[in-house]
Coordinates of C-alpha atoms in Angstrom, one line a residue:
X1 CA 19.2 28.6 -18.1
X2 CA 21.9 30.6 -16.4
X3 CA 20.7 33.7 -18.3
X4 CA 17.2 33.0 -16.9
X5 CA 18.4 32.8 -13.3
X6 CA 19.9 29.3 -12.9
X7 CA 23.2 28.7 -11.1
X8 CA 26.3 27.2 -12.4
X9 CA 27.3 24.4 -10.0
X10 CA 30.2 22.1 -9.4
X11 CA 29.0 18.9 -7.7
X12 CA 32.3 18.1 -6.1
X13 CA 32.7 21.6 -4.7
X14 CA 29.2 23.0 -4.0
X15 CA 27.5 19.8 -2.6
X16 CA 28.1 17.9 0.6
X17 CA 27.5 14.2 0.6
X18 CA 27.3 12.1 3.7
X19 CA 27.3 8.3 3.6
X20 CA 28.8 5.4 5.5
X21 CA 29.1 7.4 8.7
X22 CA 31.1 10.4 7.4
X23 CA 31.0 13.3 4.9
X24 CA 32.7 12.9 1.5
X25 CA 35.8 15.0 0.9
X26 CA 35.2 18.3 -0.9
X27 CA 37.0 19.3 -4.0
X28 CA 38.2 22.8 -5.0
X29 CA 36.9 21.9 -8.5
X30 CA 35.7 18.8 -10.2
X31 CA 34.6 17.6 -13.6
X32 CA 31.0 17.2 -12.3
X33 CA 29.3 20.4 -13.6
X34 CA 25.6 21.0 -13.2
X35 CA 22.9 23.6 -13.2
X36 CA 20.8 24.6 -10.2
X37 CA 17.3 25.4 -11.5
X38 CA 13.7 24.6 -10.8
X39 CA 11.9 21.9 -12.9
X40 CA 9.7 24.7 -14.4
X41 CA 12.8 26.6 -15.6
X42 CA 14.5 23.5 -17.0
X43 CA 11.4 22.4 -18.9
X44 CA 10.4 25.8 -20.3
X45 CA 14.0 26.5 -21.4
X46 CA 14.4 23.2 -23.2
X47 CA 11.0 23.6 -24.9
X48 CA 11.8 27.2 -26.0
X49 CA 15.2 26.1 -27.3
X50 CA 13.8 23.2 -29.2
X51 CA 11.1 25.3 -30.8
X52 CA 13.6 28.1 -31.7
X53 CA 16.1 25.7 -33.3
X54 CA 13.4 24.0 -35.3
X55 CA 11.2 26.9 -36.2
X56 CA 8.2 25.8 -38.3
X57 CA 9.0 22.1 -37.9
X58 CA 7.5 21.4 -34.5
X59 CA 4.0 21.6 -33.1
X60 CA 3.3 21.6 -29.3
X61 CA -0.2 20.3 -28.4
X62 CA -0.9 21.7 -24.9
X63 CA -3.2 19.9 -22.5
X64 CA -3.8 16.9 -24.7
X65 CA -3.8 13.3 -23.5
X66 CA -3.0 10.2 -25.6
X67 CA -5.6 7.4 -24.9
X68 CA -4.4 4.7 -27.3
X69 CA -2.3 3.8 -30.3
X70 CA -3.5 3.8 -33.9
X71 CA -2.8 0.4 -35.7
X72 CA -2.5 -0.8 -39.3
X73 CA -5.2 -3.2 -40.5
X74 CA -2.9 -6.2 -39.9
X75 CA -1.9 -4.9 -36.4
X76 CA 1.8 -5.0 -37.3
X77 CA 2.5 -1.3 -37.4
X78 CA 1.7 1.7 -35.2
X79 CA 0.5 4.5 -37.5
X80 CA 0.0 7.2 -34.8
X81 CA -1.9 7.9 -31.6
X82 CA -5.5 8.6 -30.7
X83 CA -6.2 11.5 -28.2
X84 CA -8.8 11.4 -25.5
X85 CA -11.1 13.6 -27.5
X86 CA -11.1 11.1 -30.4
X87 CA -8.6 13.0 -32.6
X88 CA -6.0 10.9 -34.4
X89 CA -2.5 12.1 -35.0
X90 CA -0.6 10.1 -37.7
X91 CA 3.1 9.5 -37.5
X92 CA 5.8 7.4 -39.3
X93 CA 7.4 6.8 -35.9
X94 CA 5.8 7.1 -32.5
X95 CA 8.2 7.7 -29.6
X96 CA 6.7 6.8 -26.3
X97 CA 8.0 8.8 -23.3
X98 CA 4.9 8.8 -21.1
X99 CA 6.6 8.3 -17.7
X100 CA 6.9 5.5 -15.1
X101 CA 3.2 4.8 -15.0
X102 CA 2.9 4.5 -18.8
X103 CA 0.1 2.3 -20.0
X104 CA 2.0 1.0 -23.1
X105 CA 2.2 -2.6 -21.8
X106 CA -1.6 -2.7 -21.5
X107 CA -2.0 -1.2 -25.0
X108 CA 0.4 -3.8 -26.5
X109 CA -1.4 -6.7 -24.7
X110 CA -4.7 -5.5 -26.0
X111 CA -3.4 -5.6 -29.5
X112 CA -2.1 -9.2 -29.1
X113 CA 1.6 -8.4 -28.2
X114 CA 3.5 -9.7 -25.3
X115 CA 4.0 -7.2 -22.4
X116 CA 7.7 -6.7 -21.6
X117 CA 9.4 -8.4 -18.6
X118 CA 9.5 -5.9 -15.8
X119 CA 12.2 -5.4 -13.2
X120 CA 11.4 -3.4 -10.0
X121 CA 13.4 -2.4 -7.0
X122 CA 11.5 -0.5 -4.3
X123 CA 13.3 0.6 -1.2
X124 CA 10.2 2.4 0.1
X125 CA 11.6 5.9 -0.5
X126 CA 9.6 8.8 1.0
X127 CA 10.7 12.4 1.1
X128 CA 9.4 15.7 2.5
X129 CA 10.8 19.0 1.1
X130 CA 10.4 22.7 1.2
X131 CA 12.1 25.9 0.1
X132 CA 14.0 28.1 2.6
X133 CA 15.5 31.5 2.6
X134 CA 18.8 30.6 4.0
X135 CA 20.9 32.7 6.4
X136 CA 23.5 34.9 4.9
X137 CA 26.5 32.9 3.7
X138 CA 24.5 29.9 2.6
X139 CA 24.4 29.1 -1.2
X140 CA 21.5 26.6 -1.2
X141 CA 17.8 27.6 -1.1
X142 CA 16.2 24.2 -1.1
X143 CA 16.2 21.3 1.4
X144 CA 14.8 17.8 1.4
X145 CA 14.7 15.0 4.0
X146 CA 14.7 11.4 2.8
X147 CA 13.5 8.2 4.4
X148 CA 13.7 4.6 3.2
X149 CA 11.8 1.4 4.0
X150 CA 8.6 3.5 4.2
X151 CA 9.9 5.9 6.8
X152 CA 8.4 9.3 5.9
X153 CA 9.9 12.5 7.2
X154 CA 7.2 14.5 9.0
X155 CA 5.4 17.4 7.3
X156 CA 4.7 19.4 10.5
X157 CA 7.1 22.1 11.6
X158 CA 8.4 20.5 14.8
X159 CA 8.5 17.0 13.3
X160 CA 10.5 18.2 10.2
X161 CA 13.1 19.8 12.4
X162 CA 13.2 16.9 14.8
X163 CA 13.8 14.5 11.9
X164 CA 16.6 16.7 10.6
X165 CA 18.2 16.7 14.1
X166 CA 18.0 12.9 14.2
X167 CA 20.3 12.4 11.2
X168 CA 23.9 11.3 11.9
X169 CA 25.2 14.5 10.3
X170 CA 24.0 17.6 12.0
X171 CA 24.8 20.1 9.2
X172 CA 21.3 20.0 7.7
X173 CA 19.6 20.7 11.0
X174 CA 22.0 23.5 11.8
X175 CA 21.4 25.0 8.4
X176 CA 17.6 25.1 8.6
X177 CA 16.9 25.7 12.3
X178 CA 17.6 29.5 11.8
X179 CA 16.4 29.7 8.1
X180 CA 13.1 31.2 7.1
X181 CA 10.6 28.8 5.5
X182 CA 9.2 30.0 2.2
X183 CA 6.8 27.2 1.3
X184 CA 4.7 24.5 3.0
X185 CA 6.3 21.1 3.5
X186 CA 5.5 18.7 0.6
X187 CA 5.8 14.9 0.7
X188 CA 6.3 12.5 -2.1
X189 CA 6.3 8.7 -2.4
X190 CA 6.4 6.1 -5.1
X191 CA 9.9 6.8 -6.5
X192 CA 10.8 3.2 -7.1
X193 CA 13.2 1.8 -9.8
X194 CA 11.5 0.1 -12.7
X195 CA 12.7 -1.1 -16.0
X196 CA 10.4 -2.6 -18.7
X197 CA 12.6 -4.6 -21.0
X198 CA 11.2 -3.8 -24.4
X199 CA 14.4 -5.1 -25.9
X200 CA 13.4 -8.6 -25.0
X201 CA 10.0 -8.7 -26.7
X202 CA 8.6 -8.2 -30.2
X203 CA 7.4 -4.6 -30.8
X204 CA 5.2 -3.4 -33.6
X205 CA 6.9 -1.4 -36.4
X206 CA 6.8 2.3 -36.0
X207 CA 7.2 2.3 -32.2
X208 CA 10.1 3.0 -29.9
X209 CA 10.2 3.5 -26.1
X210 CA 12.5 5.7 -24.0
X211 CA 12.7 7.9 -20.9
X212 CA 10.8 6.9 -17.8
X213 CA 8.5 4.7 -19.9
X214 CA 11.5 2.4 -20.4
X215 CA 13.5 2.9 -17.2
X216 CA 12.7 5.1 -14.2
X217 CA 15.2 5.4 -11.3
X218 CA 15.2 6.4 -7.7
X219 CA 15.5 10.2 -7.8
X220 CA 17.9 10.3 -4.8
X221 CA 20.7 9.5 -7.2
X222 CA 19.9 12.3 -9.6
X223 CA 20.3 10.2 -12.8
X224 CA 17.0 10.6 -14.5
X225 CA 17.6 13.6 -16.7
X226 CA 21.1 12.3 -17.6
X227 CA 19.6 9.0 -18.7
X228 CA 16.8 10.7 -20.6
X229 CA 19.3 13.0 -22.4
X230 CA 21.6 10.2 -23.4
X231 CA 18.6 8.1 -24.5
X232 CA 17.5 11.0 -26.8
X233 CA 21.0 11.3 -28.3
X234 CA 21.0 7.5 -28.9
X235 CA 17.7 7.8 -30.7
X236 CA 19.0 10.6 -32.8
X237 CA 22.0 8.5 -33.8
X238 CA 20.0 5.5 -34.7
X239 CA 17.5 7.6 -36.6
X240 CA 20.3 9.2 -38.6
X241 CA 21.8 5.8 -39.4
X242 CA 18.4 4.5 -40.5
X243 CA 17.9 7.4 -42.9
X244 CA 21.4 7.2 -44.3
X245 CA 20.9 3.4 -45.0
X246 CA 17.6 4.2 -46.8
X247 CA 19.2 6.9 -48.9
X248 CA 22.1 4.7 -49.9
X249 CA 19.9 2.1 -51.5
X250 CA 20.1 1.9 -55.3
X251 CA 17.6 4.1 -57.1
X252 CA 16.7 6.2 -54.1
X253 CA 18.9 9.2 -55.0
X254 CA 18.8 12.1 -52.5
X255 CA 16.2 12.3 -49.8
X256 CA 13.0 13.8 -50.9
X257 CA 13.6 13.6 -54.7
X258 CA 10.7 11.2 -55.3
X259 CA 7.8 9.5 -53.6
X260 CA 9.7 6.2 -53.8
X261 CA 12.6 7.7 -51.9
X262 CA 10.3 9.1 -49.2
X263 CA 8.6 5.7 -48.9
X264 CA 11.9 3.9 -48.5
X265 CA 12.8 6.3 -45.7
X266 CA 9.5 5.7 -43.9
X267 CA 9.8 1.9 -44.2
X268 CA 13.3 2.0 -42.8
X269 CA 12.5 4.3 -39.9
X270 CA 9.4 2.2 -39.0
X271 CA 11.7 -0.9 -38.7
X272 CA 14.4 0.7 -36.5
X273 CA 12.8 -0.2 -33.2
X274 CA 14.6 -3.5 -32.4
X275 CA 18.0 -2.1 -33.0
X276 CA 17.3 1.0 -31.0
X277 CA 15.9 -0.8 -28.0
X278 CA 18.8 -3.2 -27.9
X279 CA 21.3 -0.3 -28.0
X280 CA 19.3 1.7 -25.4
X281 CA 19.5 -1.3 -23.0
X282 CA 23.2 -1.1 -23.0
X283 CA 23.2 2.7 -22.5
X284 CA 21.1 2.5 -19.3
X285 CA 22.7 -0.6 -17.8
X286 CA 25.3 1.3 -15.7
X287 CA 22.9 3.8 -14.0
X288 CA 20.3 1.1 -13.5
X289 CA 22.8 -1.2 -11.8
X290 CA 24.2 1.5 -9.6
X291 CA 20.8 2.7 -8.4
X292 CA 19.3 -0.7 -7.9
X293 CA 22.3 -2.3 -6.2
X294 CA 22.5 0.7 -3.8
X295 CA 18.8 0.4 -3.0
X296 CA 19.1 -3.4 -2.5
X297 CA 21.4 -2.8 0.5
X298 CA 18.4 -1.9 2.7
X299 CA 16.8 -4.9 4.4
X300 CA 13.2 -3.9 3.6
X301 CA 13.6 -3.4 -0.1
X302 CA 11.1 -5.2 -2.3
X303 CA 12.7 -6.7 -5.4
X304 CA 11.0 -8.2 -8.5
X305 CA 12.9 -9.8 -11.4
X306 CA 16.4 -8.5 -10.4
X307 CA 19.2 -10.7 -9.1
X308 CA 21.3 -9.4 -6.2
X309 CA 24.6 -7.9 -7.4
X310 CA 27.7 -10.1 -6.9
X311 CA 28.9 -9.8 -3.4
X312 CA 32.4 -9.0 -4.6
X313 CA 31.1 -6.1 -6.6
X314 CA 29.1 -4.8 -3.7
X315 CA 32.2 -4.9 -1.5
X316 CA 34.1 -3.0 -4.1
X317 CA 31.5 -0.3 -4.4
X318 CA 31.2 0.0 -0.6
X319 CA 35.0 0.5 -0.5
X320 CA 34.8 3.2 -3.1
X321 CA 32.1 5.1 -1.3
X322 CA 34.1 4.9 2.0
X323 CA 37.2 6.0 0.1
X324 CA 35.2 9.2 -0.9
X325 CA 35.6 10.3 2.7
X326 CA 39.3 11.0 1.9
X327 CA 39.6 11.3 -1.8
X328 CA 37.4 13.7 -3.8
X329 CA 38.8 12.2 -7.1
X330 CA 37.2 8.9 -6.3
X331 CA 33.8 10.7 -6.0
X332 CA 34.5 12.6 -9.3
X333 CA 35.1 9.4 -11.3
X334 CA 32.5 7.3 -9.6
X335 CA 29.7 9.9 -10.0
X336 CA 30.8 10.6 -13.6
X337 CA 30.1 6.9 -14.4
X338 CA 26.8 7.0 -12.6
X339 CA 25.8 10.1 -14.5
X340 CA 27.0 8.9 -17.9
X341 CA 29.7 11.4 -18.5
X342 CA 32.3 8.6 -18.3
X343 CA 31.9 5.1 -19.9
X344 CA 31.0 2.2 -17.5
X345 CA 34.4 0.6 -17.6
X346 CA 35.8 3.6 -15.8
X347 CA 34.3 2.1 -12.6
X348 CA 37.5 0.1 -12.7
X349 CA 39.7 3.1 -13.3
X350 CA 43.3 2.6 -11.9
X351 CA 42.7 5.4 -9.4
X352 CA 39.5 3.7 -8.2
X353 CA 41.1 0.3 -8.0
X354 CA 44.0 1.7 -5.9
X355 CA 41.5 3.6 -3.6
X356 CA 39.4 0.5 -3.1
X357 CA 42.4 -1.6 -2.2
X358 CA 43.6 1.0 0.2
X359 CA 40.2 1.3 1.8
X360 CA 39.9 -2.5 2.3
X361 CA 43.3 -2.4 4.1
X362 CA 42.0 0.4 6.3
X363 CA 38.8 -1.6 7.0
X364 CA 40.9 -4.7 8.0
X365 CA 43.0 -2.5 10.3
X366 CA 39.9 -1.0 11.9
X367 CA 38.5 -4.5 12.5
X368 CA 41.7 -5.8 14.1
X369 CA 43.2 -2.6 15.6
X370 CA 40.3 -0.2 16.1
X371 CA 42.2 2.2 18.4
X372 CA 44.8 2.8 15.7
X373 CA 42.2 3.1 12.9
X374 CA 40.2 5.7 14.9
X375 CA 43.0 8.2 14.7
X376 CA 43.2 7.9 11.0
X377 CA 39.5 8.3 10.3
X378 CA 38.2 11.4 8.4
X379 CA 38.3 14.5 10.5
X380 CA 40.4 12.8 13.2
X381 CA 37.4 10.8 14.6
X382 CA 36.3 7.3 14.2
X383 CA 34.0 6.7 11.3
X384 CA 30.7 4.8 11.9
X385 CA 31.0 1.1 11.4
X386 CA 29.6 0.0 8.0
X387 CA 27.0 -2.1 9.7
X388 CA 25.8 0.8 11.8
X389 CA 25.8 3.1 8.8
X390 CA 23.6 0.7 6.8
X391 CA 21.0 0.9 9.6
X392 CA 20.9 4.7 9.8
X393 CA 21.9 6.0 6.4
X394 CA 20.4 9.2 5.3
X395 CA 20.3 11.0 2.0
X396 CA 20.1 14.8 1.9
X397 CA 20.0 17.3 -1.0

């Protein structure tokens, strides 16, 4: 992607985050590496690489739409998919990754299966975005304004700038007021968190579900591609284990030596769904919890099927985020857990535990001795009280 024009980025160094009334500390360098690229560049590069590395083994069917599943006579196994033009594509394993509006629950119910329990957390996210040609010295060329609880940033020129100027941090407004707009202002809504718990229902053989069809997250937290990538790696591991188990059965010999060997592999792969869905549920639990617990802070958030996070855990995470104002390593570790480059238990890394404890002490000091606490706030000025920050928090990218 870099060879095609993308940028190498360091999240801790090249991004500025503002939350709980103050900017996060910047790092000279962090472990949070990323790539700055358009969606089109990412998708085409991934597809080109996949085709190149599997030459002759993959077929891309452009502009085709799946309309339903193809079932065995007894309804116990998915044998492929049917396209909208009536063509059928057979498969030993159908991997459903159709997005957050996937119709798989309806297809399963129509075949007599139970639809999965659904969890949904919707903070009413709306955003308006456009591309800018930034003034000399600025590294970013995109800007988005976010609103929650149904607040939609305006899409007219004056309103867009006024919304930016209303944010508690003025850096975005100061950046774009003298920049040259390159595109119209586009708005988007409907980016709620949703998880369909396929690990809790019986699925037909020959079917697995991943990507946004399984769990889709609020894009503000930039976790979606990380979750999808780790989900795909998990599927690869489970598939390899299933094939190895089939090949180790007595009489099968090496893969492909006989029709019985091939049939054993097919049967094993068709039955791997329950084990995969259970393992996938554990993989996505950390990013799901982080995104939904963050969105549940807002008073207007609509919640279905999700319990509120324990108050003690919420206080701990709040303390970590406020500690990010002073300590870039806290951000590094916390974001690494959120983006699946560190295991979930690192949320309680010794450095984070110490930072949270220190922040709680500072919060108590601010409550009882506000004059003394103000001089110790980031940048030498008093940070916004957490209650005020909750009422006027803004996300910018």
